């Protein structure tokens, strides 16, 4: 079997798996709430639940398997594939999105936990015709190589400047009783939840410094 | 991930009752640790009770001059609170030394206390682990132990508690407020909250089934200079090899709790009494009887040197 065949097989399997899960989704969330006594059995068929959330300014309603992470809901259900799945365990930051004004790892939270939430993904920050200033700065400073971590880096970078503006301290803030300063050290520490395997870190810091308005 | 049902609770008492309705049900708040473990099927709850809507997200002054931190206060908000930064600096510092900003934005006060060990053998489902499958054995004992506990260990488990926040709360003498499914409430001093592994390393704290943490209280500020010094393999976003939380008063007396050395934040009154005598005197008490391996024996001098560095900084003007 050559490499292409392996890929084809894996893809078919994934699609088949997704279809069977949807078809089997019957019991509702309410089923558990209705029971008055202790339930012993583990549900065997997938459980689905409705969730309504605003994504990049648009109201979206989904019926998802309770196991669906916010990341998978964005990518697989809403087809917003700008947000990337790297490690899927909160270590790499590729899945970073902004929820209710704060950046989080979308891989470590369930879609059903975000009813009523406002989510901003990389698609909501800017478009190819109208780049967000942070996107433009990443392009200008070459803040990437392969680009896979870039949407998460940019969502984090936008949040970093917001967090410093709001006076949220960091591990490298010298005096906790005063507002944090906008320094390279602060930016680097605050970006530590976003890994770049290509090692574009110094250019990423340059891009963020430029958008901050501070002279480098 | 195993299939599970899901519901949102509206009050603490309702949540505590709801979690008792399904065997093996779990509360979920930030979810940053629980979901990670569910993906690996180390945790397999058949039902999740979402407690994010309980409104336990405020930090309030207590009548005795302390602070009452709601169970759902996010790590970011606790670290950034002006009162915490001014009067409980060790706690802000510990929180900011932990995880990444994305995780701190989600992770809660109660969840941080309840997070599970990062022992690699606990995470590796192909290996025996008494914490993951009671009675199966401990792969860490005789395995690679650089990150493991050196005090309070047992023949069943040598895992450490991974929290930074809890180490600071231990030195601050915090207390944990809870509600049980029958509606009764109690207060657990943090010293009695986490358990040593003994023969039951899978039981990590003293909460009863269904018991929900509602808040953590901090006593009246004790002043002094406060430090949280964390030593790790990289400068940011890594768990501690060891950490030192210390409060040093102008006369040199004070208190110290250490992370990365035990199944719980490690503090001994007899060690606190030695604070004015320096790091060695403290560590001789604090880590007396430590059981080390060739790979983790470095933790004893590392704790001492870190504490000495903290004490030297405290003596500076």
Short mmCIF file of C-alpha atoms in Angstrom, two decimals:
data_model
loop_
_atom_site.label_atom_id
_atom_site.label_comp_id
_atom_site.label_asym_id
_atom_site.label_seq_id
_atom_site.Cartn_x
_atom_site.Cartn_y
_atom_site.Cartn_z
CA UNK A 1 0.00 0.00 0.00
CA UNK A 2 1.54 3.33 -0.91
CA UNK A 3 1.25 6.50 1.13
CA UNK A 4 -1.71 7.84 -0.83
CA UNK A 5 -3.72 4.68 -0.17
CA UNK A 6 -3.07 4.90 3.56
CA UNK A 7 -4.30 8.48 3.63
CA UNK A 8 -7.38 7.56 1.62
CA UNK A 9 -8.22 4.73 4.00
CA UNK A 10 -7.81 6.85 7.10
CA UNK A 11 -10.01 9.57 5.64
CA UNK A 12 -12.75 7.09 4.70
CA UNK A 13 -12.65 5.64 8.18
CA UNK A 14 -12.98 9.06 9.78
CA UNK A 15 -15.97 9.95 7.62
CA UNK A 16 -17.65 6.61 8.30
CA UNK A 17 -17.05 7.06 12.02
CA UNK A 18 -18.59 10.50 11.99
CA UNK A 19 -21.70 9.28 10.12
CA UNK A 20 -22.39 6.37 12.44
CA UNK A 21 -22.04 8.64 15.47
CA UNK A 22 -24.65 11.04 14.07
CA UNK A 23 -27.07 8.27 13.17
CA UNK A 24 -26.88 6.75 16.64
CA UNK A 25 -27.42 10.03 18.46
CA UNK A 26 -30.76 9.66 20.18
CA UNK A 27 -30.91 10.19 23.97
CA UNK A 28 -31.29 13.78 25.06
CA UNK A 29 -29.58 15.65 27.84
CA UNK A 30 -32.86 15.77 29.72
CA UNK A 31 -32.83 12.00 30.17
CA UNK A 32 -30.29 12.25 32.96
CA UNK A 33 -32.10 15.08 34.70
CA UNK A 34 -35.40 13.24 34.75
CA UNK A 35 -34.10 10.32 36.79
CA UNK A 36 -34.78 10.74 40.50
CA UNK A 37 -32.63 7.86 41.72
CA UNK A 38 -29.03 6.88 41.26
CA UNK A 39 -28.25 5.69 37.77
CA UNK A 40 -25.59 3.08 37.37
CA UNK A 41 -25.30 2.46 33.69
CA UNK A 42 -22.95 4.30 31.39
CA UNK A 43 -24.64 5.63 28.26
CA UNK A 44 -23.72 3.45 25.29
CA UNK A 45 -24.98 5.52 22.37
CA UNK A 46 -23.65 9.02 21.71
CA UNK A 47 -25.59 11.80 23.42
CA UNK A 48 -26.31 15.03 21.59
CA UNK A 49 -27.20 18.46 22.90
CA UNK A 50 -28.18 21.81 21.40
CA UNK A 51 -25.94 24.79 21.82
CA UNK A 52 -26.41 28.35 20.55
CA UNK A 53 -23.42 30.63 20.31
CA UNK A 54 -22.25 33.70 18.43
CA UNK A 55 -19.23 33.04 16.26
CA UNK A 56 -17.53 36.02 14.62
CA UNK A 57 -20.69 38.05 15.08
CA UNK A 58 -23.04 35.44 13.59
CA UNK A 59 -25.60 33.57 15.65
CA UNK A 60 -25.09 29.82 15.20
CA UNK A 61 -27.12 26.90 16.50
CA UNK A 62 -25.66 23.44 16.68
CA UNK A 63 -26.74 19.99 17.71
CA UNK A 64 -23.54 18.33 18.81
CA UNK A 65 -22.33 15.17 20.51
CA UNK A 66 -21.66 16.20 24.13
CA UNK A 67 -18.06 15.08 23.60
CA UNK A 68 -17.45 17.70 20.90
CA UNK A 69 -14.80 20.19 21.91
CA UNK A 70 -15.28 23.83 20.97
CA UNK A 71 -12.38 23.32 18.57
CA UNK A 72 -14.08 20.45 16.76
CA UNK A 73 -17.40 22.32 16.67
CA UNK A 74 -15.67 25.27 14.99
CA UNK A 75 -13.77 23.16 12.49
CA UNK A 76 -16.07 20.20 11.77
CA UNK A 77 -19.54 21.64 12.35
CA UNK A 78 -19.07 25.28 11.37
CA UNK A 79 -16.27 24.64 8.85
CA UNK A 80 -14.16 27.45 10.30
CA UNK A 81 -10.88 25.67 9.70
CA UNK A 82 -8.65 28.65 10.47
CA UNK A 83 -8.42 27.47 14.07
CA UNK A 84 -5.96 24.60 14.13
CA UNK A 85 -5.69 21.35 16.05
CA UNK A 86 -2.11 20.81 17.15
CA UNK A 87 -1.64 18.72 20.27
CA UNK A 88 -5.34 18.59 21.29
CA UNK A 89 -4.28 18.72 24.94
CA UNK A 90 -3.74 22.40 25.70
CA UNK A 91 0.01 22.40 25.33
CA UNK A 92 0.63 24.01 21.93
CA UNK A 93 -1.86 26.88 21.64
CA UNK A 94 -2.69 26.29 17.94
CA UNK A 95 -6.40 26.13 18.89
CA UNK A 96 -6.44 29.49 20.69
CA UNK A 97 -9.65 31.46 20.16
CA UNK A 98 -11.18 34.41 22.01
CA UNK A 99 -14.32 33.56 24.00
CA UNK A 100 -16.24 36.33 25.76
CA UNK A 101 -13.21 38.57 25.41
CA UNK A 102 -10.61 36.08 26.67
CA UNK A 103 -8.29 33.73 24.85
CA UNK A 104 -8.66 30.06 25.68
CA UNK A 105 -7.55 26.68 24.33
CA UNK A 106 -10.61 25.61 22.35
CA UNK A 107 -9.42 21.98 22.46
CA UNK A 108 -9.85 21.79 26.23
CA UNK A 109 -13.44 22.89 26.51
CA UNK A 110 -16.73 21.37 25.40
CA UNK A 111 -18.95 23.08 22.86
CA UNK A 112 -22.01 22.43 25.06
CA UNK A 113 -20.39 24.46 27.86
CA UNK A 114 -20.53 27.59 25.71
CA UNK A 115 -24.23 28.22 25.25
CA UNK A 116 -24.66 31.98 24.73
CA UNK A 117 -20.93 32.60 24.35
CA UNK A 118 -19.33 35.01 21.91
CA UNK A 119 -16.46 33.38 20.05
CA UNK A 120 -13.92 35.14 17.86
CA UNK A 121 -11.70 33.02 15.64
CA UNK A 122 -8.97 34.08 13.23
CA UNK A 123 -11.69 34.39 10.54
CA UNK A 124 -13.40 36.99 12.72
CA UNK A 125 -10.31 39.12 13.30
CA UNK A 126 -9.65 39.95 9.66
CA UNK A 127 -10.05 38.82 6.07
CA UNK A 128 -7.52 38.52 3.22
CA UNK A 129 -8.85 41.86 1.88
CA UNK A 130 -8.97 43.57 5.22
CA UNK A 131 -6.30 42.21 7.53
CA UNK A 132 -6.38 42.82 11.26
CA UNK A 133 -3.36 45.00 12.17
CA UNK A 134 -1.84 41.99 13.96
CA UNK A 135 -2.22 39.84 10.83
CA UNK A 136 -0.60 42.57 8.73
CA UNK A 137 2.26 42.85 11.21
CA UNK A 138 2.85 39.07 11.17
CA UNK A 139 3.08 39.24 7.36
CA UNK A 140 5.39 42.25 7.45
CA UNK A 141 7.72 40.77 10.07
CA UNK A 142 7.63 37.22 8.70
CA UNK A 143 6.19 35.94 11.97
CA UNK A 144 5.76 32.37 10.71
CA UNK A 145 7.20 29.76 8.46
CA UNK A 146 4.77 26.87 7.89
CA UNK A 147 1.88 28.93 9.27
CA UNK A 148 0.12 26.16 11.16
CA UNK A 149 0.44 27.80 14.59
CA UNK A 150 -0.19 31.30 13.20
CA UNK A 151 -3.97 31.64 13.77
CA UNK A 152 -3.46 30.70 17.42
CA UNK A 153 -0.42 32.96 17.71
CA UNK A 154 -2.40 35.90 16.31
CA UNK A 155 -5.44 35.32 18.56
CA UNK A 156 -3.05 35.16 21.52
CA UNK A 157 -1.09 38.21 20.38
CA UNK A 158 -4.25 40.32 20.12
CA UNK A 159 -5.24 39.17 23.61
CA UNK A 160 -1.76 39.85 25.05
CA UNK A 161 -2.02 43.55 24.21
CA UNK A 162 -5.55 43.63 25.63
CA UNK A 163 -4.40 41.94 28.86
CA UNK A 164 -1.49 44.37 29.34
CA UNK A 165 -3.88 47.30 28.67
CA UNK A 166 -6.20 45.93 31.35
CA UNK A 167 -3.32 45.68 33.83
CA UNK A 168 -3.38 41.88 34.21
CA UNK A 169 0.02 40.94 35.68
CA UNK A 170 2.28 38.12 34.47
CA UNK A 171 5.04 35.93 35.88
CA UNK A 172 7.67 38.49 34.85
CA UNK A 173 5.86 41.59 36.14
CA UNK A 174 8.35 43.13 38.57
CA UNK A 175 6.04 44.96 40.96
CA UNK A 176 2.62 43.39 41.44
CA UNK A 177 1.15 46.59 42.87
CA UNK A 178 1.75 48.57 39.68
CA UNK A 179 0.47 48.08 36.13
CA UNK A 180 2.55 45.76 33.93
CA UNK A 181 4.80 47.41 31.35
CA UNK A 182 4.79 46.69 27.66
CA UNK A 183 8.19 45.06 27.29
CA UNK A 184 9.59 42.23 25.18
CA UNK A 185 9.96 40.17 28.35
CA UNK A 186 6.27 40.61 29.14
CA UNK A 187 5.28 39.70 25.58
CA UNK A 188 7.45 36.59 25.53
CA UNK A 189 6.14 35.33 28.87
CA UNK A 190 2.52 35.96 27.87
CA UNK A 191 3.02 34.15 24.54
CA UNK A 192 4.47 31.02 26.19
CA UNK A 193 1.26 29.06 25.67
CA UNK A 194 1.78 29.19 21.89
CA UNK A 195 4.45 26.91 20.47
CA UNK A 196 6.02 27.51 17.05
CA UNK A 197 7.93 24.50 15.77
CA UNK A 198 9.48 26.63 13.01
CA UNK A 199 10.90 28.96 15.65
CA UNK A 200 9.54 32.27 14.40
CA UNK A 201 9.43 33.63 17.94
CA UNK A 202 11.66 36.69 17.55
CA UNK A 203 9.73 37.86 14.49
CA UNK A 204 6.43 37.26 16.31
CA UNK A 205 7.64 39.49 19.16
CA UNK A 206 8.62 42.17 16.62
CA UNK A 207 5.13 42.03 15.09
CA UNK A 208 3.44 42.36 18.47
CA UNK A 209 5.71 45.24 19.51
CA UNK A 210 4.83 47.08 16.30
CA UNK A 211 1.08 46.69 16.81
CA UNK A 212 1.42 47.82 20.43
CA UNK A 213 2.56 51.20 19.11
CA UNK A 214 5.68 51.07 21.23
CA UNK A 215 8.98 51.92 19.56
CA UNK A 216 11.09 48.73 19.37
CA UNK B 1 -13.61 9.88 24.83
CA UNK B 2 -16.36 7.79 26.43
CA UNK B 3 -19.96 8.81 25.89
CA UNK B 4 -21.51 10.92 28.67
CA UNK B 5 -24.68 12.82 29.45
CA UNK B 6 -24.47 16.47 30.46
CA UNK B 7 -26.48 18.92 32.51
CA UNK B 8 -26.09 22.45 33.84
CA UNK B 9 -26.73 23.01 37.54
CA UNK B 10 -28.19 26.30 38.79
CA UNK B 11 -27.36 26.22 42.51
CA UNK B 12 -24.55 24.60 44.55
CA UNK B 13 -27.03 22.34 46.38
CA UNK B 14 -28.62 21.30 43.07
CA UNK B 15 -25.19 20.49 41.66
CA UNK B 16 -24.25 18.37 44.67
CA UNK B 17 -27.53 16.45 44.36
CA UNK B 18 -27.23 16.08 40.59
CA UNK B 19 -23.77 14.55 40.77
CA UNK B 20 -25.05 11.89 43.19
CA UNK B 21 -27.78 10.79 40.78
CA UNK B 22 -25.38 9.05 38.42
CA UNK B 23 -22.65 6.75 39.66
CA UNK B 24 -19.26 8.16 38.68
CA UNK B 25 -20.64 11.56 37.65
CA UNK B 26 -18.26 14.50 37.90
CA UNK B 27 -18.51 18.26 38.24
CA UNK B 28 -16.98 20.24 35.41
CA UNK B 29 -15.89 23.88 35.72
CA UNK B 30 -12.87 25.02 33.70
CA UNK B 31 -12.40 21.47 32.47
CA UNK B 32 -8.79 22.01 31.44
CA UNK B 33 -7.57 18.97 33.39
CA UNK B 34 -10.71 16.80 33.38
CA UNK B 35 -11.23 16.95 29.61
CA UNK B 36 -7.60 16.18 28.95
CA UNK B 37 -7.94 13.07 31.12
CA UNK B 38 -11.28 12.16 29.51
CA UNK B 39 -9.70 12.22 26.05
CA UNK B 40 -7.15 9.69 27.29
CA UNK B 41 -9.96 7.72 29.01
CA UNK B 42 -8.14 7.99 32.33
CA UNK B 43 -11.31 9.70 33.54
CA UNK B 44 -14.52 8.17 32.19
CA UNK B 45 -17.47 9.92 33.85
CA UNK B 46 -20.84 8.79 32.43
CA UNK B 47 -22.35 12.16 33.38
CA UNK B 48 -21.04 15.71 33.75
CA UNK B 49 -22.63 18.38 35.92
CA UNK B 50 -21.58 21.79 34.62
CA UNK B 51 -21.14 24.10 37.61
CA UNK B 52 -20.13 27.22 35.67
CA UNK B 53 -23.56 28.80 36.19
CA UNK B 54 -23.51 28.68 39.99
CA UNK B 55 -22.41 32.29 40.44
CA UNK B 56 -19.49 31.35 42.71
CA UNK B 57 -17.23 33.77 40.88
CA UNK B 58 -16.78 36.64 43.32
CA UNK B 59 -13.93 37.63 45.64
CA UNK B 60 -15.38 39.18 48.79
CA UNK B 61 -13.99 40.59 52.02
CA UNK B 62 -14.73 38.46 55.10
CA UNK B 63 -15.77 39.95 58.48
CA UNK B 64 -12.41 39.03 60.02
CA UNK B 65 -10.45 41.00 57.42
CA UNK B 66 -9.66 38.14 55.05
CA UNK B 67 -10.93 37.23 51.59
CA UNK B 68 -13.48 34.72 50.43
CA UNK B 69 -12.62 33.48 46.92
CA UNK B 70 -15.51 31.84 45.05
CA UNK B 71 -14.81 28.35 43.76
CA UNK B 72 -15.33 29.51 40.16
CA UNK B 73 -13.02 32.53 40.27
CA UNK B 74 -10.70 32.01 37.33
CA UNK B 75 -6.96 31.80 38.02
CA UNK B 76 -6.45 34.98 35.95
CA UNK B 77 -8.94 36.96 38.05
CA UNK B 78 -7.56 35.74 41.37
CA UNK B 79 -3.99 36.58 40.35
CA UNK B 80 -5.02 40.02 39.07
CA UNK B 81 -7.23 41.03 42.02
CA UNK B 82 -5.82 44.21 43.59
CA UNK B 83 -6.35 42.92 47.16
CA UNK B 84 -4.58 39.65 46.39
CA UNK B 85 -1.69 41.45 44.70
CA UNK B 86 -1.28 43.78 47.67
CA UNK B 87 -1.86 41.48 50.67
CA UNK B 88 -1.37 37.92 49.37
CA UNK B 89 1.46 38.41 46.87
CA UNK B 90 2.60 34.80 47.24
CA UNK B 91 -0.75 33.68 45.84
CA UNK B 92 -0.64 35.99 42.81
CA UNK B 93 2.92 34.90 42.12
CA UNK B 94 2.07 31.21 42.38
CA UNK B 95 -0.90 31.52 40.04
CA UNK B 96 1.10 33.48 37.48
CA UNK B 97 3.88 30.86 37.61
CA UNK B 98 1.41 28.15 36.61
CA UNK B 99 0.16 27.04 33.18
CA UNK B 100 -0.34 29.50 30.29
CA UNK B 101 -2.59 32.56 30.05
CA UNK B 102 -5.09 30.58 27.95
CA UNK B 103 -5.37 27.95 30.70
CA UNK B 104 -5.46 30.49 33.55
CA UNK B 105 -8.38 32.18 31.79
CA UNK B 106 -10.39 28.95 32.10
CA UNK B 107 -9.03 27.19 35.18
CA UNK B 108 -10.89 27.81 38.43
CA UNK B 109 -9.85 28.10 42.06
CA UNK B 110 -11.55 24.84 43.10
CA UNK B 111 -10.46 23.00 39.97
CA UNK B 112 -6.85 23.99 40.52
CA UNK B 113 -6.96 22.39 43.99
CA UNK B 114 -8.51 19.23 42.54
CA UNK B 115 -6.24 18.83 39.52
CA UNK B 116 -4.57 15.47 39.26
CA UNK B 117 -0.92 14.53 39.18
CA UNK B 118 1.15 14.86 35.99
CA UNK B 119 3.10 11.66 36.82
CA UNK B 120 3.91 10.29 33.34
CA UNK B 121 2.99 6.76 34.45
CA UNK B 122 -0.47 7.97 35.52
CA UNK B 123 -0.90 9.34 31.99
CA UNK B 124 0.45 6.23 30.24
CA UNK B 125 -2.52 3.86 30.14
CA UNK B 126 -0.24 0.99 29.07
CA UNK B 127 1.54 1.06 32.43
CA UNK B 128 0.33 -0.07 35.87
CA UNK B 129 -0.66 2.81 38.15
CA UNK B 130 -2.31 2.52 41.56
CA UNK B 131 -3.83 5.97 41.15
CA UNK B 132 -5.43 5.12 37.80
CA UNK B 133 -6.26 1.44 38.48
CA UNK B 134 -6.06 0.75 42.22
CA UNK B 135 -4.05 -2.39 43.00
CA UNK B 136 -2.31 -2.56 39.63
CA UNK B 137 1.05 -1.41 40.99
CA UNK B 138 3.27 1.66 40.71
CA UNK B 139 5.40 2.00 37.60
CA UNK B 140 7.17 5.08 38.93
CA UNK B 141 8.79 3.15 41.77
CA UNK B 142 11.83 1.67 40.07
CA UNK B 143 11.07 3.75 36.97
CA UNK B 144 12.25 7.20 35.93
CA UNK B 145 11.69 9.34 39.01
CA UNK B 146 13.29 12.71 38.37
CA UNK B 147 10.02 14.58 38.89
CA UNK B 148 8.61 12.47 41.70
CA UNK B 149 7.89 12.94 45.39
CA UNK B 150 10.56 12.51 48.07
CA UNK B 151 8.54 12.96 51.26
CA UNK B 152 5.20 11.52 52.39
CA UNK B 153 5.45 8.77 49.78
CA UNK B 154 4.25 5.18 50.14
CA UNK B 155 5.01 1.83 48.54
CA UNK B 156 1.90 2.41 46.40
CA UNK B 157 2.61 5.86 44.94
CA UNK B 158 5.31 8.53 44.65
CA UNK B 159 3.33 11.06 42.58
CA UNK B 160 3.42 14.79 43.33
CA UNK B 161 0.58 17.29 43.46
CA UNK B 162 1.15 19.60 40.48
CA UNK B 163 -0.53 22.81 41.70
CA UNK B 164 1.39 26.03 42.30
CA UNK B 165 -1.68 27.82 43.68
CA UNK B 166 -2.23 25.20 46.39
CA UNK B 167 1.33 25.63 47.70
CA UNK B 168 0.72 29.36 48.20
CA UNK B 169 -2.65 28.67 49.80
CA UNK B 170 -0.96 26.23 52.19
CA UNK B 171 1.53 28.84 53.39
CA UNK B 172 -1.37 31.31 53.73
CA UNK B 173 -3.41 28.84 55.86
CA UNK B 174 -6.38 28.98 53.49
CA UNK B 175 -9.56 27.00 54.21
CA UNK B 176 -11.94 25.27 51.82
CA UNK B 177 -15.70 25.78 52.13
CA UNK B 178 -17.96 23.04 50.81
CA UNK B 179 -21.56 21.94 50.49
CA UNK B 180 -22.65 18.30 50.65
CA UNK B 181 -25.55 16.71 48.78
CA UNK B 182 -27.66 16.83 51.98
CA UNK B 183 -27.21 20.61 52.02
CA UNK B 184 -24.83 20.70 54.99
CA UNK B 185 -21.72 22.85 54.76
CA UNK B 186 -18.27 22.61 56.32
CA UNK B 187 -14.85 24.25 56.30
CA UNK B 188 -11.72 22.17 55.70
CA UNK B 189 -8.30 23.67 56.57
CA UNK B 190 -6.05 23.27 53.52
CA UNK B 191 -3.60 21.25 55.65
CA UNK B 192 -6.29 18.55 55.91
CA UNK B 193 -7.62 18.82 52.38
CA UNK B 194 -5.12 16.86 50.29
CA UNK B 195 -4.22 13.34 51.38
CA UNK B 196 -0.95 11.45 51.35
CA UNK B 197 -1.04 8.41 49.06
CA UNK B 198 -0.79 5.60 51.65
CA UNK B 199 -2.48 2.49 50.30
CA UNK B 200 -5.17 4.50 48.49
CA UNK B 201 -3.39 6.91 46.16
CA UNK B 202 -6.54 7.16 44.01
CA UNK B 203 -8.21 9.05 46.90
CA UNK B 204 -6.49 12.42 46.71
CA UNK B 205 -8.54 14.69 48.97
CA UNK B 206 -10.93 14.54 51.90
CA UNK B 207 -14.11 15.57 50.06
CA UNK B 208 -17.06 13.19 50.50
CA UNK B 209 -18.85 11.86 47.40
CA UNK B 210 -20.86 14.67 45.83
CA UNK B 211 -19.32 17.31 48.09
CA UNK B 212 -18.80 20.55 46.17
CA UNK B 213 -16.24 23.25 46.92
CA UNK B 214 -18.01 26.62 47.10
CA UNK B 215 -15.14 28.89 48.15
CA UNK B 216 -11.63 29.18 49.52
CA UNK B 217 -11.10 31.63 52.35
CA UNK B 218 -7.87 33.45 53.12
CA UNK B 219 -7.27 34.65 56.69
CA UNK B 220 -6.50 38.26 57.54
CA UNK B 221 -3.27 39.38 55.80
CA UNK B 222 -0.16 38.48 57.79
CA UNK B 223 2.10 41.04 56.10
CA UNK B 224 5.79 40.26 55.71
CA UNK B 225 7.57 39.76 52.43
CA UNK B 226 5.98 37.12 50.29
CA UNK B 227 7.70 34.95 47.70
CA UNK B 228 6.87 32.17 45.30
CA UNK B 229 10.00 30.82 43.67
CA UNK B 230 9.45 28.05 41.13
CA UNK B 231 12.28 26.02 39.60
CA UNK B 232 11.46 24.25 36.34
CA UNK B 233 13.05 22.95 33.17
CA UNK B 234 12.07 25.99 31.10
CA UNK B 235 11.39 29.60 32.00
CA UNK B 236 7.64 29.50 31.41
CA UNK B 237 4.74 27.09 31.05
CA UNK B 238 6.19 24.04 32.79
CA UNK B 239 5.41 22.21 36.01
CA UNK B 240 7.69 22.72 38.98
CA UNK B 241 10.65 20.51 39.78
CA UNK B 242 10.37 22.17 43.16
CA UNK B 243 8.78 25.42 44.31
CA UNK B 244 9.05 27.45 47.49
CA UNK B 245 6.24 29.61 48.87
CA UNK B 246 7.48 31.71 51.76
CA UNK B 247 6.34 34.54 53.98
CA UNK B 248 9.19 36.24 55.80
CA UNK B 249 8.59 38.76 58.60
CA UNK B 250 10.98 41.65 59.37
CA UNK B 251 12.42 39.73 62.36
CA UNK B 252 13.34 36.81 60.11
CA UNK B 253 10.58 34.52 61.30
CA UNK B 254 8.03 33.20 58.87
CA UNK B 255 6.54 30.19 57.17
CA UNK B 256 7.33 28.06 54.16
CA UNK B 257 5.50 25.52 52.01
CA UNK B 258 7.15 23.54 49.25
CA UNK B 259 5.75 22.14 46.00
CA UNK B 260 7.04 19.35 43.78
CA UNK B 261 8.20 17.16 46.66
CA UNK B 262 5.05 15.43 47.88
CA UNK B 263 1.50 14.29 47.16
CA UNK B 264 0.34 17.57 48.71
CA UNK B 265 1.77 21.02 49.39
CA UNK B 266 4.46 20.30 52.00
CA UNK B 267 4.68 22.37 55.19
CA UNK B 268 5.69 21.48 58.76
CA UNK B 269 5.34 23.70 61.87
CA UNK B 270 8.72 22.43 63.13
CA UNK B 271 10.34 23.68 59.92
CA UNK B 272 8.63 27.10 60.13
CA UNK B 273 10.20 27.51 63.59
CA UNK B 274 13.65 27.33 61.99
CA UNK B 275 13.06 30.14 59.48
CA UNK B 276 15.26 32.69 61.26
CA UNK B 277 18.12 30.16 61.25
CA UNK B 278 18.30 29.86 57.48
CA UNK B 279 17.58 27.42 54.69
CA UNK B 280 19.57 24.45 55.96
CA UNK B 281 17.93 24.48 59.39
CA UNK B 282 14.50 24.65 57.76
CA UNK B 283 15.14 21.94 55.21
CA UNK B 284 16.69 19.60 57.81
CA UNK B 285 13.27 19.62 59.47
CA UNK B 286 11.04 19.96 56.43
CA UNK B 287 12.55 17.15 54.37
CA UNK B 288 13.73 14.93 57.24
CA UNK B 289 13.39 11.26 56.32
CA UNK B 290 13.14 12.01 52.59
CA UNK B 291 13.28 8.90 50.41
CA UNK B 292 15.14 9.89 47.29
CA UNK B 293 16.45 8.12 44.23
CA UNK B 294 19.58 8.88 42.26
CA UNK B 295 17.37 10.86 39.85
CA UNK B 296 15.53 13.06 42.35
CA UNK B 297 18.02 13.45 45.22
CA UNK B 298 18.81 16.87 43.75
CA UNK B 299 15.49 18.12 45.10
CA UNK B 300 16.81 18.40 48.68
CA UNK B 301 19.70 20.79 47.94
CA UNK B 302 17.53 22.56 45.35
CA UNK B 303 14.84 23.32 47.94
CA UNK B 304 17.51 24.52 50.36
CA UNK B 305 19.24 26.78 47.83
CA UNK B 306 15.95 28.19 46.60
CA UNK B 307 14.87 28.95 50.16
CA UNK B 308 18.27 30.51 50.90
CA UNK B 309 17.86 32.72 47.83
CA UNK B 310 14.40 33.77 49.04
CA UNK B 311 15.71 34.52 52.55
CA UNK B 312 18.59 36.54 51.11
CA UNK B 313 16.13 38.58 49.05
CA UNK B 314 13.94 39.10 52.11
CA UNK B 315 16.90 40.57 54.00
CA UNK B 316 17.49 43.17 51.28
CA UNK B 317 16.00 46.60 52.06
#
